[in-house]
Short mmCIF file of C-alpha atoms in Angstrom, two decimals:
data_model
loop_
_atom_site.label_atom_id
_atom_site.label_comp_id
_atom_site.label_asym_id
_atom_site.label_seq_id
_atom_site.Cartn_x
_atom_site.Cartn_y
_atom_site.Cartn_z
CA UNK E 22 0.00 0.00 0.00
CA UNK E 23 1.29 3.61 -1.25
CA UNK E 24 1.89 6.14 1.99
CA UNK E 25 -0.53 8.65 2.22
CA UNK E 26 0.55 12.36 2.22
CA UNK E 27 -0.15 14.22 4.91
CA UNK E 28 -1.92 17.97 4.15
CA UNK E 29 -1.39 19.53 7.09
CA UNK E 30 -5.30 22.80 7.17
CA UNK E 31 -4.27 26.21 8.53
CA UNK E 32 -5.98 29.49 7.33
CA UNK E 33 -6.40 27.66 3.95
CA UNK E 34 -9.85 26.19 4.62
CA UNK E 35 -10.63 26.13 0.39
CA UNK E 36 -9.60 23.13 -2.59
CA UNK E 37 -9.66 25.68 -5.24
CA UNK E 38 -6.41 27.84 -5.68
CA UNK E 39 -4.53 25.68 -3.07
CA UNK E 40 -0.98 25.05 -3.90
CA UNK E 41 -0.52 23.12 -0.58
CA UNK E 42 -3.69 20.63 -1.50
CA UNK E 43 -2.46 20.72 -5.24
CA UNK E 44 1.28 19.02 -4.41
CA UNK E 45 -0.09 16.47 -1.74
CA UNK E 46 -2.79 15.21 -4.18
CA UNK E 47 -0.41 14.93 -6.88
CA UNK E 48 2.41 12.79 -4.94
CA UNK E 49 0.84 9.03 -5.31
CA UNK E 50 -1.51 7.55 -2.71
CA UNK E 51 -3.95 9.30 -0.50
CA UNK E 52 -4.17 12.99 1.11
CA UNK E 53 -5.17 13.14 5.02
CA UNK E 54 -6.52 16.10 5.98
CA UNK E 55 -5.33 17.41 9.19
CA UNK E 56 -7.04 20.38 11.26
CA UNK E 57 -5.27 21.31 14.42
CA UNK E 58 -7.10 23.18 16.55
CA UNK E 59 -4.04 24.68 18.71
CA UNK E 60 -4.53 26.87 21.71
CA UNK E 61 -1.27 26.36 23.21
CA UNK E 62 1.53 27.55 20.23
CA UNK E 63 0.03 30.97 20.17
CA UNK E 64 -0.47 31.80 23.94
CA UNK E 65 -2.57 34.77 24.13
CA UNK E 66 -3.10 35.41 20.80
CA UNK E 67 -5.38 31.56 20.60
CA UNK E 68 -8.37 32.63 18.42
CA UNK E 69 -11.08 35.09 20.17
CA UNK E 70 -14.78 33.72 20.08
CA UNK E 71 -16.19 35.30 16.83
CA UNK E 72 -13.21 33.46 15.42
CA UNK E 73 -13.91 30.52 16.68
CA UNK E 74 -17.85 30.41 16.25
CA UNK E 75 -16.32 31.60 12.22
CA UNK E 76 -13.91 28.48 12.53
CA UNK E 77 -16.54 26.16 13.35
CA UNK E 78 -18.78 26.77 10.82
CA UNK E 79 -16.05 26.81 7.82
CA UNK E 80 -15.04 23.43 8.64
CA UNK E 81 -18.25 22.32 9.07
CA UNK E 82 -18.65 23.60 5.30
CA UNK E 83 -15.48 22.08 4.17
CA UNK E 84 -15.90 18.32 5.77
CA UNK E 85 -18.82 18.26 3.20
CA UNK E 86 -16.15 18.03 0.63
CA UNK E 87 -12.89 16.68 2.10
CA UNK E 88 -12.45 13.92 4.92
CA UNK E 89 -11.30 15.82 7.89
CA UNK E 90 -9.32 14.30 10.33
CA UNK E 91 -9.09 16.76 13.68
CA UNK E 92 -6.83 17.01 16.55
CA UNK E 93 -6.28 19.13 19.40
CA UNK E 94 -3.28 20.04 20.56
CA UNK E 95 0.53 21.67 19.58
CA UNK E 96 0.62 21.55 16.13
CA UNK E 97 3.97 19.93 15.80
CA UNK E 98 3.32 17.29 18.25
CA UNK E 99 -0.27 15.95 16.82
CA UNK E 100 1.56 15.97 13.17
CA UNK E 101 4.07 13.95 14.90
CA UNK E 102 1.92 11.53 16.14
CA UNK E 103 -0.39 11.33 13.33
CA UNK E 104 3.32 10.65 10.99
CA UNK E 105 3.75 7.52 13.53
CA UNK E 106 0.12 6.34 13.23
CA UNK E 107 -0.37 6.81 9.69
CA UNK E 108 3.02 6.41 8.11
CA UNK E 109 2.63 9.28 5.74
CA UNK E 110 5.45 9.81 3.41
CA UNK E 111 4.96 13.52 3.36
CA UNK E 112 3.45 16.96 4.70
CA UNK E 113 2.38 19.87 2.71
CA UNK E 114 0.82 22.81 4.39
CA UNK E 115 0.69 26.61 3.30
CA UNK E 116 2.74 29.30 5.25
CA UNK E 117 1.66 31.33 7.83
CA UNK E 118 3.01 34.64 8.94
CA UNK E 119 2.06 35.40 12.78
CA UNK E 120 5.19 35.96 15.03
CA UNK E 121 5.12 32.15 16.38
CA UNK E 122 4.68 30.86 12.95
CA UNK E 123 8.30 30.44 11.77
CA UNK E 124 9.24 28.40 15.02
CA UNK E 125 6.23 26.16 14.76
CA UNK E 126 6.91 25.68 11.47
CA UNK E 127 10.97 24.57 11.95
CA UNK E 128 9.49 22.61 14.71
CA UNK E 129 7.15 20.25 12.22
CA UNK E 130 10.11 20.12 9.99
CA UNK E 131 12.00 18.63 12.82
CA UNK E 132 9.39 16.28 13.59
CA UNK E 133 9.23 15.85 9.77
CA UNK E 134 12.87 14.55 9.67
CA UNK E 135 12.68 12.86 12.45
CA UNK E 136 9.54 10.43 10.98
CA UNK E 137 11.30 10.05 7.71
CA UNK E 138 9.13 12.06 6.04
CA UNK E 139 9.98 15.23 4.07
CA UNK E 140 8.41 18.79 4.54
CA UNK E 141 6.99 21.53 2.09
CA UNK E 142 5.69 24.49 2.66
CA UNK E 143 3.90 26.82 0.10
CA UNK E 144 2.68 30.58 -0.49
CA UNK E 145 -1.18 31.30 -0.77
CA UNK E 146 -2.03 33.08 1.75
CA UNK E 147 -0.56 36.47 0.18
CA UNK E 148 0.11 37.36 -3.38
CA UNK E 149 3.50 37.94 -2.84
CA UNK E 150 5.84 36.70 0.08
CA UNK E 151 7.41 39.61 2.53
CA UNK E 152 10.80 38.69 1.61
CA UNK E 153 9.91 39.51 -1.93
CA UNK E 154 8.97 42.95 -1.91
CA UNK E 155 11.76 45.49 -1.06
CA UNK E 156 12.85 49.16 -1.88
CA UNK E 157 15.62 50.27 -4.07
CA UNK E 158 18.10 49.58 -1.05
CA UNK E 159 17.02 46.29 -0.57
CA UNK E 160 14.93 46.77 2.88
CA UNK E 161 11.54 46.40 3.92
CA UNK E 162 9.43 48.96 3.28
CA UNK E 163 8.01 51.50 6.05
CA UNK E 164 5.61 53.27 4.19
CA UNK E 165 2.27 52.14 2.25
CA UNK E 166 2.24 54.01 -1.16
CA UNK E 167 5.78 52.96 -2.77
CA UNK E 168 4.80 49.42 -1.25
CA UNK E 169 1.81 49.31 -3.35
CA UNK E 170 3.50 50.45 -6.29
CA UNK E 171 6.00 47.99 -5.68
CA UNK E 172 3.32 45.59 -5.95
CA UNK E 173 1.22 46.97 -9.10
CA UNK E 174 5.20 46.79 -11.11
CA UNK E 175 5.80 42.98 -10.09
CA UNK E 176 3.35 42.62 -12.45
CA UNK E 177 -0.33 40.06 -12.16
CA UNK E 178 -0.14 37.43 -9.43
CA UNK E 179 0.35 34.30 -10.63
CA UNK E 180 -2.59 32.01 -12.66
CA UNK E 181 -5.19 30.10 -10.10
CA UNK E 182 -4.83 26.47 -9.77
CA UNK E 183 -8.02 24.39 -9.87
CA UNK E 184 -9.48 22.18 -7.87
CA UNK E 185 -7.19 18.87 -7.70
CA UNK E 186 -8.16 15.40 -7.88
CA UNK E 187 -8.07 13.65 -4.70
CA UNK E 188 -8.70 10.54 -2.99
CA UNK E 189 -9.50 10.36 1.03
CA UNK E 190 -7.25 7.70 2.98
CA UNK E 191 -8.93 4.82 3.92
CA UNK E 192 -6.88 4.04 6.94
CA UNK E 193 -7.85 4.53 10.44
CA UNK E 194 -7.07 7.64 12.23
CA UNK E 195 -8.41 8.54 15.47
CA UNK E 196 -10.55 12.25 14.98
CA UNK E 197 -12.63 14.92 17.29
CA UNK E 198 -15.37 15.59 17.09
CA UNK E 199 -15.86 19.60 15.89
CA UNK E 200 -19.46 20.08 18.40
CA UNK E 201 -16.49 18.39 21.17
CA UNK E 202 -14.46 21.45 20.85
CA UNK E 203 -16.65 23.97 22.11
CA UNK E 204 -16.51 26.42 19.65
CA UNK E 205 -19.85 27.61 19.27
CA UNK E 206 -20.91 29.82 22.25
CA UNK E 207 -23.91 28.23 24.60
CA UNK E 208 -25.42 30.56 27.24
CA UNK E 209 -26.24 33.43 26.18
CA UNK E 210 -25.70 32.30 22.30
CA UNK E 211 -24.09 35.83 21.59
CA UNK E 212 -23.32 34.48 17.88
CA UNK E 213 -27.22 33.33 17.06
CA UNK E 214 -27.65 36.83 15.44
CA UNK E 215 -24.14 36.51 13.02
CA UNK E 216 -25.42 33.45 10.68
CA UNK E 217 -28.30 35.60 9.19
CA UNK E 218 -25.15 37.66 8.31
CA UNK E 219 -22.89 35.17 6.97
CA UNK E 220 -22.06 31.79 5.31
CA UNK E 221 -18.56 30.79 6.21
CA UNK E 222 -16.74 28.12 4.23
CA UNK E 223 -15.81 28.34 0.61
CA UNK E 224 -18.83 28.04 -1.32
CA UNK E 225 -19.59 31.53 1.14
CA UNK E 226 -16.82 33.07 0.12
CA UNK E 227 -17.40 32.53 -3.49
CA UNK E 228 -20.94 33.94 -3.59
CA UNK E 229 -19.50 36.98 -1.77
CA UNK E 230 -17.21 37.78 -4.09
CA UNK E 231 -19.61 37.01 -6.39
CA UNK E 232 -22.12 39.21 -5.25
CA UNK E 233 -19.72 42.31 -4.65
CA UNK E 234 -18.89 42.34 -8.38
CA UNK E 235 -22.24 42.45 -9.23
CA UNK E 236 -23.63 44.91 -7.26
CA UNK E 237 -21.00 47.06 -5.24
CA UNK E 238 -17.74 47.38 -7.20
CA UNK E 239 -18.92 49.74 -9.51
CA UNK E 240 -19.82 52.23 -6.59
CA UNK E 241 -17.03 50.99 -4.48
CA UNK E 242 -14.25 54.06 -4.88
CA UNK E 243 -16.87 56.53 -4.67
CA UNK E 244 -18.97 55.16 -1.82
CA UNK E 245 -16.91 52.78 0.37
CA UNK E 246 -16.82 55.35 3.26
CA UNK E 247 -20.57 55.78 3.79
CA UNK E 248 -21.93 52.62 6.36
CA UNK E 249 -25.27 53.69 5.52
CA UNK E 250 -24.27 51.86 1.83
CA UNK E 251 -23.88 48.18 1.08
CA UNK E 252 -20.62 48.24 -1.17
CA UNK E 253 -17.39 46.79 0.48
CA UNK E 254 -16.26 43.87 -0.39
CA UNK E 255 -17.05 42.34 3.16
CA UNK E 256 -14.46 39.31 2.13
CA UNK E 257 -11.91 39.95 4.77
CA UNK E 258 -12.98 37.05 6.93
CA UNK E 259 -12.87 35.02 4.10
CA UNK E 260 -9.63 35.58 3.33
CA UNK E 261 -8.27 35.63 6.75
CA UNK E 262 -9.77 31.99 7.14
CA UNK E 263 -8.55 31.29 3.32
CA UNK E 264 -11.77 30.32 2.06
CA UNK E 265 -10.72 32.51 -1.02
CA UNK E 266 -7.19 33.34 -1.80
CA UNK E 267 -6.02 37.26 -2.60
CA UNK E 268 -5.30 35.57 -5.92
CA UNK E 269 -8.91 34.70 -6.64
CA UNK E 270 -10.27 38.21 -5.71
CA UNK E 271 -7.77 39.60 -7.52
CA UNK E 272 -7.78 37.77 -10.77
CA UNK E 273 -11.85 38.26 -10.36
CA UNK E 274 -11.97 41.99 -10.34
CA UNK E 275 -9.10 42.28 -13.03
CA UNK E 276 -11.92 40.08 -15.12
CA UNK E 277 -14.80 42.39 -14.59
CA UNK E 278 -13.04 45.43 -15.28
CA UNK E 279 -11.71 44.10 -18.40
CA UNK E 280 -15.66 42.68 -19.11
CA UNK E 281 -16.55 46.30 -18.71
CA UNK E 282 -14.40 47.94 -21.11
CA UNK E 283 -12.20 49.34 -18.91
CA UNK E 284 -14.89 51.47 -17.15
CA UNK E 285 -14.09 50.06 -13.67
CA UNK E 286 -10.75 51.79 -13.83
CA UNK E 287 -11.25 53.79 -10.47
CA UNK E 288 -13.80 50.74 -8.27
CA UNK E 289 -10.81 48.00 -9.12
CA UNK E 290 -7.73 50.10 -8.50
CA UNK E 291 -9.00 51.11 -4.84
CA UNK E 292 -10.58 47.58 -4.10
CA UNK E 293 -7.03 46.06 -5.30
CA UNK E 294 -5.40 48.78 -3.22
CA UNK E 295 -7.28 47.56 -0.07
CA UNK E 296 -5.83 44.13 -1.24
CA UNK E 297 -2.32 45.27 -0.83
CA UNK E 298 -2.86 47.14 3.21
CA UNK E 299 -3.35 43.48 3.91
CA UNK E 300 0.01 42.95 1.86
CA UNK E 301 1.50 45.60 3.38
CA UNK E 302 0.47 44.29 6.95
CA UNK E 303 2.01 41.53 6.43
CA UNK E 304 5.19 42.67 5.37
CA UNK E 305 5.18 45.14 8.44
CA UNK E 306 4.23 41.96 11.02
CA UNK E 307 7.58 39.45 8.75
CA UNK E 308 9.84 41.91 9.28
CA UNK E 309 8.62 43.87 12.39
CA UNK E 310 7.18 40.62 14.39
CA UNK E 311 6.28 42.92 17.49
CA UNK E 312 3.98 44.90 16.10
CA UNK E 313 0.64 43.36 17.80
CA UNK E 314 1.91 44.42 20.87
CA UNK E 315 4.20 47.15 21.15
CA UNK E 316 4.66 50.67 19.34
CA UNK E 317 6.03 51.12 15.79
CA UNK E 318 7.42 53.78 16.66
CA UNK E 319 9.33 53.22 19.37
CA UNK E 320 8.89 56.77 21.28
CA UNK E 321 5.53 56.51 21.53
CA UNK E 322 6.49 53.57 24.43
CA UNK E 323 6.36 56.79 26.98
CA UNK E 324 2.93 57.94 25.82
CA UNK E 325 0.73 58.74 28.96
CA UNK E 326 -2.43 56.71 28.80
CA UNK E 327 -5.07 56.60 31.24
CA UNK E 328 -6.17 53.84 33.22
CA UNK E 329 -10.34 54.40 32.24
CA UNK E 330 -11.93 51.04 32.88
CA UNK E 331 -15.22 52.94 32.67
CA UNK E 332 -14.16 54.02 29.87
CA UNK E 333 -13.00 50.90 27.98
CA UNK E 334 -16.61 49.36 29.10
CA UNK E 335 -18.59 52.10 27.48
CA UNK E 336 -16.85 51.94 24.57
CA UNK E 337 -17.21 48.28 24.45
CA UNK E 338 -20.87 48.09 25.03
CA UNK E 339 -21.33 50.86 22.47
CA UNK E 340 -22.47 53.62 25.46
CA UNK E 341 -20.30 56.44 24.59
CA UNK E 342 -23.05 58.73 23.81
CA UNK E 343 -21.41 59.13 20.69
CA UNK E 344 -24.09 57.77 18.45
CA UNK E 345 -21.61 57.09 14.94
CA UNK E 346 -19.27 54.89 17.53
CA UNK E 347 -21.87 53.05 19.75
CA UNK E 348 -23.54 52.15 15.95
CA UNK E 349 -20.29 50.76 15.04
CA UNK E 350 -19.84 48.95 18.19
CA UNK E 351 -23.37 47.29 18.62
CA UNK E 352 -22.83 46.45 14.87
CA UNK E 353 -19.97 44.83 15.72
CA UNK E 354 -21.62 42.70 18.83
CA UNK E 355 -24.65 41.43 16.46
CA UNK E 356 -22.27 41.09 13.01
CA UNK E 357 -18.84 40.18 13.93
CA UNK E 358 -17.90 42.99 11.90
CA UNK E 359 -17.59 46.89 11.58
CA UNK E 360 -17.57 49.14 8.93
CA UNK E 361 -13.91 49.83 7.84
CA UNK E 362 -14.78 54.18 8.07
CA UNK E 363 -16.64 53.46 11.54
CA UNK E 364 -13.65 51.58 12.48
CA UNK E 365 -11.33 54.57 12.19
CA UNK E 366 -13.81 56.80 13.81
CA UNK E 367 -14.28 54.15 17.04
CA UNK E 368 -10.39 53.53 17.21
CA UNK E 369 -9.88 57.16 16.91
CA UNK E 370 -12.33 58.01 19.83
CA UNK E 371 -10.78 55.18 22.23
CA UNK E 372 -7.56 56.16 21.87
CA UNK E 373 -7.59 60.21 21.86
CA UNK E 374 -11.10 61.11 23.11
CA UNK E 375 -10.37 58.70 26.04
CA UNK E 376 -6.57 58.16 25.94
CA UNK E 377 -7.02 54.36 26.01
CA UNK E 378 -3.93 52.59 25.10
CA UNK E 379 -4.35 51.12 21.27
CA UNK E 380 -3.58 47.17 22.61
CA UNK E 381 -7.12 47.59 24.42
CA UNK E 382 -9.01 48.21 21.52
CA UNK E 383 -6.95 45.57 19.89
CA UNK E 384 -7.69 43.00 22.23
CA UNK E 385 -11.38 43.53 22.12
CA UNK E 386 -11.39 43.36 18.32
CA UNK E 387 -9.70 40.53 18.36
CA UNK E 388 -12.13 38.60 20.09
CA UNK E 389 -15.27 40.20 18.64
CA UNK E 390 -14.36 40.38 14.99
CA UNK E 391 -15.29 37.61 12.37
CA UNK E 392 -12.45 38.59 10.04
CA UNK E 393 -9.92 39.49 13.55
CA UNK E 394 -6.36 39.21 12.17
CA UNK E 395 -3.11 39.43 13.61
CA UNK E 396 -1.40 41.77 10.70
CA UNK E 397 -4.16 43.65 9.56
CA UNK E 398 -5.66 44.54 13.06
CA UNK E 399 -2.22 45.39 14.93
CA UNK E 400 -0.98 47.36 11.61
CA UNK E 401 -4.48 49.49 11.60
CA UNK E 402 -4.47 50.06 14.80
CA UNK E 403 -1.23 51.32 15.07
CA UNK E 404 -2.02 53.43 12.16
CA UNK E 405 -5.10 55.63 14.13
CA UNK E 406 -2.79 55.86 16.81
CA UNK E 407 0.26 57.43 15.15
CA UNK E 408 2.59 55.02 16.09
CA UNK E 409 2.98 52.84 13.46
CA UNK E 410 4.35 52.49 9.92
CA UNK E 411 3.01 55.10 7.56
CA UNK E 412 0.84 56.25 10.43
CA UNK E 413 -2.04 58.89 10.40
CA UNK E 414 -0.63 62.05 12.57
CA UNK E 415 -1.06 61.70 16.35
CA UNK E 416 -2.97 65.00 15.84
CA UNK E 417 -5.50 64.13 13.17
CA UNK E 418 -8.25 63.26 15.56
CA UNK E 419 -11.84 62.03 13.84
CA UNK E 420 -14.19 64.43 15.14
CA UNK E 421 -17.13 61.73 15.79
CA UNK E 422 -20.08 64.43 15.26
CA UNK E 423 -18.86 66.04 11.68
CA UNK E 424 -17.80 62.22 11.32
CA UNK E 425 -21.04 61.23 11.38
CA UNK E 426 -22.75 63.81 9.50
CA UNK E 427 -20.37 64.05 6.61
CA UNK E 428 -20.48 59.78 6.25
CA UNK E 429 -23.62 59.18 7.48
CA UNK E 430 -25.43 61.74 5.96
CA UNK E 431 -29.22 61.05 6.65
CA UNK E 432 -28.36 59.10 10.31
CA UNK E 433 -29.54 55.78 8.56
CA UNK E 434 -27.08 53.66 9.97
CA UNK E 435 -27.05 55.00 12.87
CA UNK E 436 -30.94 54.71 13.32
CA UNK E 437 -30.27 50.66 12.25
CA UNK E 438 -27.56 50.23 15.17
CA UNK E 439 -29.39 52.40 17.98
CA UNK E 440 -33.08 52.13 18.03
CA UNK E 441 -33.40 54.09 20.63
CA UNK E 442 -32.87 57.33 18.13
CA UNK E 443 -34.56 56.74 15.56
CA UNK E 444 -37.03 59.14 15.67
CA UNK E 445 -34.78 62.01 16.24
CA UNK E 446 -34.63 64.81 13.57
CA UNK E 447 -31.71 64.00 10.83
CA UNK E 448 -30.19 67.92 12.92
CA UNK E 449 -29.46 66.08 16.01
CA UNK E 450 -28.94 62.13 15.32
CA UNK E 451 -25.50 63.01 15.16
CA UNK E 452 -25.72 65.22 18.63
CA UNK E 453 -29.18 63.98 20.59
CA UNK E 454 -27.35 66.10 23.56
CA UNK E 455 -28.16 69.18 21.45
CA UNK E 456 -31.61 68.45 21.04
CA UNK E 457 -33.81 70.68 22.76
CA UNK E 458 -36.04 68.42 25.58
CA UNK E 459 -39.40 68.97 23.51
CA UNK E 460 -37.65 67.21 20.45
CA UNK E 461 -35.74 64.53 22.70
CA UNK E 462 -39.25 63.37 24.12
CA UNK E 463 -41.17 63.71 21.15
CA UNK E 464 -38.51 60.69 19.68
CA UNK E 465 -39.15 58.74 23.00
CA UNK E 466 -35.15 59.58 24.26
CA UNK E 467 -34.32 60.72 27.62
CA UNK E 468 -30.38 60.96 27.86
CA UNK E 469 -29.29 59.30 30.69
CA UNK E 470 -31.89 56.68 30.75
CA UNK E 471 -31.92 55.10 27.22
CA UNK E 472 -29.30 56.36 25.91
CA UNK E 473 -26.05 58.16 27.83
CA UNK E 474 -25.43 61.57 27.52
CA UNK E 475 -21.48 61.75 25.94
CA UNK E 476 -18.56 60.16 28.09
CA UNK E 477 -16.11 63.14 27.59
CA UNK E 478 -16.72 66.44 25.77
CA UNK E 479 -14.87 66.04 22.41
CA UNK E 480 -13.33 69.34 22.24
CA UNK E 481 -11.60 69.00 25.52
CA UNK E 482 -10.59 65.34 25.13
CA UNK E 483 -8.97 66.82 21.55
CA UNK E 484 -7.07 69.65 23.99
CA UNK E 485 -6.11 66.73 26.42
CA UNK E 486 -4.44 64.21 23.66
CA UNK E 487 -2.75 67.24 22.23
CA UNK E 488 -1.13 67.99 25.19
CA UNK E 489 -0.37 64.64 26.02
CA UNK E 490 1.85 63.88 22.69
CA UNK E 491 3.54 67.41 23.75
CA UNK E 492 4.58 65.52 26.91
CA UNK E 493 6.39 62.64 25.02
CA UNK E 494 9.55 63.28 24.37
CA UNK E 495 10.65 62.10 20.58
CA UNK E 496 7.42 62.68 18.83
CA UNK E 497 6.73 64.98 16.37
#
């Protein structure tokens, strides 16, 4: 009997456009698939619970189509002992890019080697590895814009692979159960609301992508800052769970724009441009592997925060009083997912209206977003903030009021995400504290009661963050 090969699932939960599927099903014999569902390799960053409820669902979705075989544990050690119960002659898995990765990874090789069985890792994940992409002296790059040119001169990313033929081994291998692992929250179900939302797993992913062509690429460059409008791509958690490569989308949009005669010009640049911040995440995260947790910038290490656990709570719970960020955040507690403009405007207001250290929001994003992702969420973060690479100014601070009015034009999403205000006049659903009391009870709100009156007063928060980056020494 031929030894099977051993595919060893990570975020590549997808048989189309899968290089690491494509090598193990061509080697003779049979592919076991392997999901390891490890808590211990990345410490604190082990997936947050949107992630996990996301998780459970995609590989529901996928066992449909592949024979999963799934194990609990440090990665490295359950491929081990799956090597000496199988006898696979080989393991193929794609490459991942978090700060433990590259350890884990020599540490499966190892274990590889030591089982007689070679090792080969594969790209996928990204269109281009970090180590590919450099400036004209030959380092990483610290800034976004030349990056992305960089990108657009290497030219197309390489053609899509198909869907290989495969055959499941017919050996015995001992496997969890996926309800065994606990993924899916019980009491209170806080994720009951998310699968009207979403349908994770590749055939998901597909119709997404689908759908966004169809209906909100064309608008997407002109309108993809307005939450009140359905047109972003809303793929992200797809990707990050690699239901869909970057590969795919980008091949996809390239196709309609050419289908339209060239008249998505604008739409495909700035969707393919979104592509490459999670490129460019990436390449920050390779190269600058502390990035989740500590300051780009290294002076910004003195920066006086404020302990506000009040704070942090009302923020959380969407209570600020300011109504653009509380309809971000109680989107993101029903969804698993913000708007990427509200997003600014809610990071902004943690960090400078309440001088909140950035980690905090970070931390709470992690576990409450869908698409929550190591590169993408430190390297954003760190870009409201100031501190990071090709950061926003400390001092450009999103005014949440004019924020709202100018995105959010007509208070509609607003009015979706907080009830409570929906009958105020368009004048004040942007600033109910402004409302005069005849108006605030003729919409049914009493500040206070069903809805706070503001945590801080903007202007003065604005005077206070000011005059706390004059205090640290280094920044400018």
């Amino acid at each position: 009997m031929t030894s099977p090969s051993l595919y060893w699932l990570r975020n590549d939960l997808r048989l189309t456009d899968n290089a690491a599927l494509t090598a193990a099903a061509a080697a003779q014999g049979q592919v076991i698939f392997l999901y390891v569902l490890d808590d211990e390799t990345p410490g604190d960053w082990r997936l947050g619970g949107a992630s996990r409820w996301w998780l459970h669902k995609s590989l529901e979705a996928l066992s449909a189509t592949a024979p999963l075989v799934l194990r609990r544990g440090a990665a490295d050690k359950v491929i081990a002992d799956v090597l000496t119960e199988s006898g696979a002659a080989a393991v193929h898995f794609t490459r991942d890019y978090a700060p433990w990765s590259g350890a884990l990874e020599q540490r499966v090789k190892a274990a590889c080697e030591a089982a007689g069985a070679s090792c080969h890792r594969y790209g996928g994940f990204l269109l281009q590895e970090p180590e590919t992409i450099r400036n004209g002296s030959g380092e990483p790059y610290r800034v976004y814009t030349p990056f992305s040119k960089a990108c657009f001169a290497a030219g197309e990313p390489r053609p899509l692979k198909p869907v290989p033929k495969f055959s499941g081994w017919t050996g015995k291998l001992k496997s969890d159960r996926l309800a065994g692992w606990g993924l899916l929250p019980t009491k209170p179900d806080w994720a009951k609301a998310m699968a009207a939302h979403w349908t994770p797993g590749e055939a998901g992913a597909a119709a997404r992508l689908k759908d966004f062509i169809a209906d909100g690429l064309e608008h997407y460059a002109d309108e993809r800052d307005r939450p009140d409008r359905d047109v972003t791509s809303r793929l992200s958690p797809y990707l990050h769970f690699g239901e869909i490569s970057p590969a795919q989308c980008w091949h996809a949009v390239r196709a309609a724009q050419l289908a339209a005669g060239g008249k998505l010009d604008k739409a495909a640049e700035k969707f393919l441009k979104e592509v490459l911040w999670r490129e460019f995440s990436y390449h920050l995260l390779h190269h600058w592997p502390t990035l989740p947790e500590k300051p780009f910038r290294p002076e910004f290490s003195a920066f006086p925060w404020s302990k506000n656990p009040k704070g942090l709570k009302a923020w959380e719970m969407g209570r600020t009083g300011y109504p653009i960020v509380d309809a971000g955040m109680r989107e993101l507690w029903v969804t698993g997912i913000m708007h990427n403009r509200v997003r600014m405007i809610a990071a902004s207001f943690l960090i400078k209206d309440l001088l909140i250290p950035w980690q905090d929001g970070e931390r709470w994003f992690w576990d409450t977003l869908v698409d929550a992702d190591i590169a993408s969420n430190a390297a954003s973060w760190q870009w409201v903030a100031g501190c990071g690479a090709d950061a926003a100014p400390y001092f450009r601070i999103f005014n949440p009021v004019l924020q709202g009015e100018k995105f959010d034009t007509a208070g509609t999403y607003v009015r979706k995400w907080l009830p409570e205000l929906a009958r105020l006049p368009d004048e004040f659903v942007h600033r109910p504290w402004e409302a005069p009391a005849l108006v605030l009870k003729a919409a049914g709100v009493e500040l206070g009661r069903n809805y706070p009156h503001p945590v801080v007063d903007h202007a003065k928060a604005r005077d206070r963050a000011l005059a706390a980056l004059k205090e640290t020494k280094g920044i400018q």
